[in-house]
Amino acid sequence: MALNILVVDDSATTRTMVARTLAMGGVPIGQVHQASNGREGLDTLDRERIDIVFVDINMPVMNGIEMIDTLRQKPELAAMPIVVISTESSETRIDEVRRKGVEFIHKPFTPERVHEVMQSLLGEFQHADTEADARF
Amino acid sequence: MQIQKPMPVSEQTLTEVAQQVLEVMAFAFVAPGDRRGDPATVCMHATVRFSGPFSGDVRLSLPQAIVPALVSNMLGDDEGCIPTERQQYDAVGELASVMCGNLVQILAGPEPVFTLRSPAVIVGTAASVRQAAASVTSATVRLDESWAELTLSLEA
């Protein structure tokens, strides 16, 4: 199963770096959609089938935490796997983010860290598939 | 909000942050050093303002001549493909933003929360950027055959 990804970051450079890192990771990637702030990210989620969201915190218009909170209130998106990629280093803020049930990757990020998180999420996908199969 | 004083900032701290970010994000060979170019060298200056328990800004200055190669590394472009001006501004701003985020937390400790503004990027000589802050610390690193300068300005 190829995963469709949404990368939300106000830096086009970071969006490209994340997309390129994912493409090299050995995990089957389908389409990579991009958005430059939380509002655009939510609009993309309304239009496209997305499997995993990568999102920055500090962004204009709508920041990453506001986007995650809005997204979690939508029943159809409440369980969406989310990875925050941010320069944020405050343990207070990182704990706040993790309590929302998201993975956290610190900038500057290495490809190894991104792949590690993807493998972890992929394991969750496979576990969910296995559980779904077992129900039939 | 309670005003907290930052830990004393050293040139070494700035050097370490600049080195780590440039190595990881731009795959650059970086070493501590004080070799500066001609003050008239045209540079890209990316400034990120931060606010929290204390406020100020972090500025990354890079000679404009080395920016295309750095940005190509970040984007993973093939050799010979020159990044657009827009890509160069965005990439240098992002480098400064990541440096700022890492640096303020070293100065403040693990708990405080800071807000970072979007980077402002300009092109000009080193002499064209002036500091009016109460406290300014700078560090220069050697960057391949050139240099990069990271400057932290803290408000009183």
Tab-separated table of C-alpha atoms in Angstrom:
chain	number	residue	atom	x	y	z
A	1	MET	CA	0.000	0.000	0.000
A	2	ALA	CA	1.500	3.333	-1.057
A	3	LEU	CA	0.991	6.070	1.533
A	4	ASN	CA	-0.215	9.522	0.536
A	5	ILE	CA	1.581	12.197	2.524
A	6	LEU	CA	0.773	15.821	3.367
A	7	VAL	CA	3.718	18.055	4.342
A	8	VAL	CA	2.734	21.365	5.981
A	9	ASP	CA	5.544	23.873	6.495
A	10	ASP	CA	5.941	27.550	5.614
A	11	SER	CA	9.374	26.794	4.180
A	12	ALA	CA	9.285	25.296	0.683
A	13	THR	CA	12.836	24.126	1.314
A	14	THR	CA	11.787	22.011	4.277
A	15	ARG	CA	8.798	20.626	2.400
A	16	THR	CA	11.142	19.523	-0.379
A	17	MET	CA	13.638	18.052	2.098
A	18	VAL	CA	10.919	16.045	3.849
A	19	ALA	CA	9.471	14.796	0.543
A	20	ARG	CA	12.909	13.806	-0.735
A	21	THR	CA	13.776	12.045	2.528
A	22	LEU	CA	10.524	10.079	2.442
A	23	ALA	CA	11.131	9.063	-1.172
A	24	MET	CA	14.500	7.567	-0.194
A	25	GLY	CA	13.223	5.680	2.827
A	26	GLY	CA	12.123	2.376	1.368
A	27	VAL	CA	8.526	2.955	2.450
A	28	PRO	CA	6.125	2.998	-0.510
A	29	ILE	CA	5.049	6.606	-0.960
A	30	GLY	CA	2.172	7.580	-3.234
A	31	GLN	CA	1.413	11.263	-3.681
A	32	VAL	CA	3.145	13.941	-1.604
A	33	HIS	CA	0.922	16.996	-1.145
A	34	GLN	CA	2.292	20.270	0.229
A	35	ALA	CA	0.784	23.196	2.137
A	36	SER	CA	2.426	26.311	3.544
A	37	ASN	CA	0.285	26.770	6.672
A	38	GLY	CA	-2.283	24.984	8.806
A	39	ARG	CA	-5.258	26.469	6.980
A	40	GLU	CA	-3.989	25.268	3.593
A	41	GLY	CA	-3.237	21.913	5.200
A	42	LEU	CA	-6.831	21.509	6.404
A	43	ASP	CA	-8.123	22.488	2.958
A	44	THR	CA	-5.912	19.787	1.408
A	45	LEU	CA	-7.196	17.223	3.904
A	46	ASP	CA	-10.755	18.085	2.879
A	47	ARG	CA	-9.923	17.450	-0.790
A	48	GLU	CA	-7.431	14.585	-0.832
A	49	ARG	CA	-7.041	11.128	0.668
A	50	ILE	CA	-4.094	11.500	3.029
A	51	ASP	CA	-2.543	8.745	5.156
A	52	ILE	CA	0.052	10.669	7.193
A	53	VAL	CA	0.515	14.383	7.939
A	54	PHE	CA	3.900	16.002	8.602
A	55	VAL	CA	3.442	19.465	10.100
A	56	ASP	CA	5.610	22.295	11.451
A	57	ILE	CA	4.546	24.306	14.520
A	58	ASN	CA	5.612	27.910	13.830
A	59	MET	CA	3.729	29.031	10.730
A	60	PRO	CA	1.803	32.152	9.720
A	61	VAL	CA	-2.005	32.179	9.238
A	62	MET	CA	-2.572	28.970	11.238
A	63	ASN	CA	0.161	27.276	13.236
A	64	GLY	CA	0.655	23.535	13.554
A	65	ILE	CA	-0.930	23.154	16.989
A	66	GLU	CA	-4.091	24.972	15.857
A	67	MET	CA	-4.208	22.757	12.778
A	68	ILE	CA	-3.858	19.562	14.835
A	69	ASP	CA	-6.569	20.684	17.274
A	70	THR	CA	-8.968	21.488	14.410
A	71	LEU	CA	-8.165	18.245	12.639
A	72	ARG	CA	-8.726	16.154	15.778
A	73	GLN	CA	-12.221	17.615	16.142
A	74	LYS	CA	-13.270	16.160	12.784
A	75	PRO	CA	-14.478	12.572	13.315
A	76	GLU	CA	-13.182	11.409	9.940
A	77	LEU	CA	-9.703	12.806	10.656
A	78	ALA	CA	-9.454	12.332	14.418
A	79	ALA	CA	-7.240	9.239	14.137
A	80	MET	CA	-4.987	10.656	11.401
A	81	PRO	CA	-1.299	9.798	12.087
A	82	ILE	CA	0.581	13.086	12.537
A	83	VAL	CA	4.286	13.828	12.748
A	84	VAL	CA	5.364	17.246	13.975
A	85	ILE	CA	8.691	18.361	12.472
A	86	SER	CA	9.785	21.503	14.232
A	87	THR	CA	12.688	23.510	15.515
A	88	GLU	CA	10.752	23.628	18.794
A	89	SER	CA	13.009	22.572	21.660
A	90	SER	CA	10.911	23.465	24.700
A	91	GLU	CA	10.057	20.309	26.648
A	92	THR	CA	6.865	22.047	27.775
A	93	ARG	CA	5.732	22.529	24.168
A	94	ILE	CA	6.956	19.091	23.026
A	95	ASP	CA	5.009	17.397	25.857
A	96	GLU	CA	1.943	19.427	24.879
A	97	VAL	CA	2.299	18.219	21.290
A	98	ARG	CA	2.884	14.584	22.248
A	99	ARG	CA	-0.256	14.583	24.427
A	100	LYS	CA	-2.174	15.122	21.202
A	101	GLY	CA	-1.002	11.680	20.079
A	102	VAL	CA	1.590	12.771	17.537
A	103	GLU	CA	5.191	11.820	16.815
A	104	PHE	CA	7.837	14.528	17.135
A	105	ILE	CA	10.936	15.098	15.003
A	106	HIS	CA	13.316	17.886	15.899
A	107	LYS	CA	14.893	20.170	13.283
A	108	PRO	CA	17.524	19.805	12.003
A	109	PHE	CA	16.384	16.288	11.221
A	110	THR	CA	18.377	13.388	9.840
A	111	PRO	CA	16.973	10.969	7.244
A	112	GLU	CA	17.493	8.188	9.790
A	113	ARG	CA	15.117	9.834	12.270
A	114	VAL	CA	12.429	10.354	9.616
A	115	HIS	CA	12.736	6.727	8.480
A	116	GLU	CA	12.588	5.510	12.078
A	117	VAL	CA	9.302	7.352	12.624
A	118	MET	CA	7.924	6.127	9.298
A	119	GLN	CA	8.759	2.531	10.177
A	120	SER	CA	7.024	2.989	13.519
A	121	LEU	CA	3.910	4.384	11.825
A	122	LEU	CA	4.024	1.680	9.175
A	123	GLY	CA	4.054	-0.910	11.971
A	124	GLU	CA	0.897	0.684	13.353
A	125	PHE	CA	-0.721	0.548	9.906
A	126	GLN	CA	0.169	-3.142	9.536
A	127	HIS	CA	-1.079	-3.860	13.059
A	128	ALA	CA	-4.367	-2.120	12.254
A	129	ASP	CA	-4.665	-4.114	8.989
A	130	THR	CA	-4.018	-7.380	10.852
A	131	GLU	CA	-6.646	-6.543	13.450
A	132	ALA	CA	-9.113	-5.655	10.696
A	133	ASP	CA	-8.388	-8.961	8.908
A	134	ALA	CA	-8.863	-10.876	12.165
A	135	ARG	CA	-12.327	-9.422	12.545
A	136	PHE	CA	-13.470	-11.102	9.302
B	1	MET	CA	5.125	36.896	31.996
B	2	GLN	CA	8.092	36.539	34.295
B	3	ILE	CA	11.249	37.893	32.756
B	4	GLN	CA	14.007	35.338	32.849
B	5	LYS	CA	17.641	36.116	32.208
B	6	PRO	CA	19.299	33.865	29.628
B	7	MET	CA	22.407	31.882	30.413
B	8	PRO	CA	25.542	33.762	29.389
B	9	VAL	CA	26.058	33.158	25.708
B	10	SER	CA	29.479	32.247	24.388
B	11	GLU	CA	30.869	32.324	20.879
B	12	GLN	CA	31.392	28.582	21.248
B	13	THR	CA	27.672	28.005	21.738
B	14	LEU	CA	26.869	29.975	18.602
B	15	THR	CA	29.581	28.115	16.717
B	16	GLU	CA	28.231	24.725	17.775
B	17	VAL	CA	24.676	25.591	16.750
B	18	ALA	CA	25.758	26.989	13.366
B	19	GLN	CA	28.000	23.990	12.775
B	20	GLN	CA	25.347	21.408	13.595
B	21	VAL	CA	22.606	23.003	11.509
B	22	LEU	CA	24.802	23.633	8.445
B	23	GLU	CA	26.223	20.115	8.561
B	24	VAL	CA	22.888	18.331	8.971
B	25	MET	CA	20.742	20.480	6.675
B	26	ALA	CA	23.218	21.545	3.989
B	27	PHE	CA	25.825	18.755	4.185
B	28	ALA	CA	28.515	21.434	4.466
B	29	PHE	CA	32.020	21.059	5.848
B	30	VAL	CA	32.024	23.415	8.815
B	31	ALA	CA	34.765	24.215	11.305
B	32	PRO	CA	35.256	26.837	13.983
B	33	GLY	CA	37.202	29.786	12.680
B	34	ASP	CA	37.465	33.504	12.533
B	35	ARG	CA	38.322	34.031	8.886
B	36	ARG	CA	36.076	36.773	7.612
B	37	GLY	CA	35.800	38.013	4.115
B	38	ASP	CA	36.048	41.572	2.961
B	39	PRO	CA	33.475	43.667	4.901
B	40	ALA	CA	32.244	44.803	1.516
B	41	THR	CA	31.327	41.234	0.577
B	42	VAL	CA	27.700	41.034	-0.450
B	43	CYS	CA	25.874	38.659	1.901
B	44	MET	CA	22.458	37.197	2.491
B	45	HIS	CA	21.320	38.101	5.996
B	46	ALA	CA	18.427	36.136	7.477
B	47	THR	CA	17.046	37.468	10.761
B	48	VAL	CA	14.611	35.611	12.999
B	49	ARG	CA	12.991	37.467	15.850
B	50	PHE	CA	12.065	35.498	18.966
B	51	SER	CA	10.038	36.364	22.059
B	52	GLY	CA	9.424	34.577	25.327
B	53	PRO	CA	10.989	34.899	28.774
B	54	PHE	CA	13.526	37.075	26.972
B	55	SER	CA	13.477	38.508	23.475
B	56	GLY	CA	15.831	39.354	20.657
B	57	ASP	CA	16.874	38.092	17.272
B	58	VAL	CA	19.257	35.695	15.603
B	59	ARG	CA	20.896	36.615	12.313
B	60	LEU	CA	22.676	34.296	9.897
B	61	SER	CA	24.946	35.974	7.344
B	62	LEU	CA	26.319	34.062	4.360
B	63	PRO	CA	28.356	35.450	1.450
B	64	GLN	CA	25.926	35.482	-1.454
B	65	ALA	CA	28.396	33.634	-3.684
B	66	ILE	CA	28.165	30.414	-1.664
B	67	VAL	CA	24.382	30.387	-1.207
B	68	PRO	CA	23.460	28.565	-4.475
B	69	ALA	CA	25.702	25.592	-3.664
B	70	LEU	CA	24.411	25.365	-0.108
B	71	VAL	CA	20.806	25.521	-1.231
B	72	SER	CA	21.413	22.909	-3.942
B	73	ASN	CA	22.707	20.592	-1.230
B	74	MET	CA	19.605	21.204	0.881
B	75	LEU	CA	17.249	20.575	-2.025
B	76	GLY	CA	19.202	17.600	-3.333
B	77	ASP	CA	19.433	19.138	-6.778
B	78	ASP	CA	21.824	17.804	-9.374
B	79	GLU	CA	25.066	19.669	-9.873
B	80	GLY	CA	24.749	22.559	-12.256
B	81	CYS	CA	21.130	23.263	-11.361
B	82	ILE	CA	21.073	26.765	-9.860
B	83	PRO	CA	18.313	27.375	-7.293
B	84	THR	CA	15.977	30.239	-8.015
B	85	GLU	CA	16.280	33.465	-6.029
B	86	ARG	CA	13.073	32.563	-4.199
B	87	GLN	CA	14.494	29.160	-3.215
B	88	GLN	CA	17.680	30.824	-1.976
B	89	TYR	CA	15.800	33.305	0.217
B	90	ASP	CA	13.573	30.569	1.618
B	91	ALA	CA	16.432	28.170	2.350
B	92	VAL	CA	18.654	30.731	4.071
B	93	GLY	CA	15.658	31.869	6.120
B	94	GLU	CA	14.960	28.296	7.162
B	95	LEU	CA	18.580	27.756	8.208
B	96	ALA	CA	18.360	30.868	10.402
B	97	SER	CA	15.024	29.777	11.838
B	98	VAL	CA	16.353	26.356	12.856
B	99	MET	CA	19.476	27.930	14.359
B	100	CYS	CA	17.325	30.381	16.313
B	101	GLY	CA	15.037	27.673	17.691
B	102	ASN	CA	17.954	25.584	18.868
B	103	LEU	CA	19.938	28.502	20.260
B	104	VAL	CA	17.247	30.124	22.413
B	105	GLN	CA	16.493	26.840	24.131
B	106	ILE	CA	20.149	26.340	25.004
B	107	LEU	CA	20.137	29.806	26.553
B	108	ALA	CA	16.812	29.411	28.364
B	109	GLY	CA	16.914	25.788	29.484
B	110	PRO	CA	14.441	23.067	28.534
B	111	GLU	CA	11.136	24.429	29.851
B	112	PRO	CA	10.423	27.988	28.595
B	113	VAL	CA	8.355	28.417	25.460
B	114	PHE	CA	9.400	30.887	22.766
B	115	THR	CA	7.610	32.184	19.718
B	116	LEU	CA	9.645	32.588	16.554
B	117	ARG	CA	8.610	34.976	13.796
B	118	SER	CA	9.061	34.188	10.136
B	119	PRO	CA	12.583	34.972	8.923
B	120	ALA	CA	13.319	38.278	7.201
B	121	VAL	CA	15.971	37.909	4.507
B	122	ILE	CA	17.876	40.763	2.903
B	123	VAL	CA	20.932	41.101	0.675
B	124	GLY	CA	23.614	43.614	1.524
B	125	THR	CA	27.158	44.070	2.728
B	126	ALA	CA	28.174	43.159	6.261
B	127	ALA	CA	28.276	46.860	6.996
B	128	SER	CA	24.644	47.237	5.967
B	129	VAL	CA	23.314	45.400	9.011
B	130	ARG	CA	23.482	47.310	12.245
B	131	GLN	CA	22.918	46.184	15.815
B	132	ALA	CA	20.960	48.340	18.239
B	133	ALA	CA	20.434	45.673	20.878
B	134	ALA	CA	21.737	45.799	24.430
B	135	SER	CA	23.764	42.627	24.044
B	136	VAL	CA	25.279	41.238	20.872
B	137	THR	CA	27.375	38.081	20.450
B	138	SER	CA	28.716	36.806	17.137
B	139	ALA	CA	30.577	33.741	15.962
B	140	THR	CA	32.106	32.986	12.592
B	141	VAL	CA	32.602	29.506	11.212
B	142	ARG	CA	34.615	28.330	8.258
B	143	LEU	CA	32.305	26.944	5.638
B	144	ASP	CA	34.072	25.040	2.879
B	145	GLU	CA	36.182	27.792	1.242
B	146	SER	CA	34.098	30.587	2.703
B	147	TRP	CA	32.481	31.546	6.003
B	148	ALA	CA	29.200	32.032	7.822
B	149	GLU	CA	28.408	34.322	10.731
B	150	LEU	CA	25.760	33.807	13.401
B	151	THR	CA	24.794	36.775	15.571
B	152	LEU	CA	22.565	36.788	18.648
B	153	SER	CA	21.091	40.100	19.820
B	154	LEU	CA	19.287	40.232	23.148
B	155	GLU	CA	17.037	43.083	24.192
B	156	ALA	CA	17.587	44.744	27.527
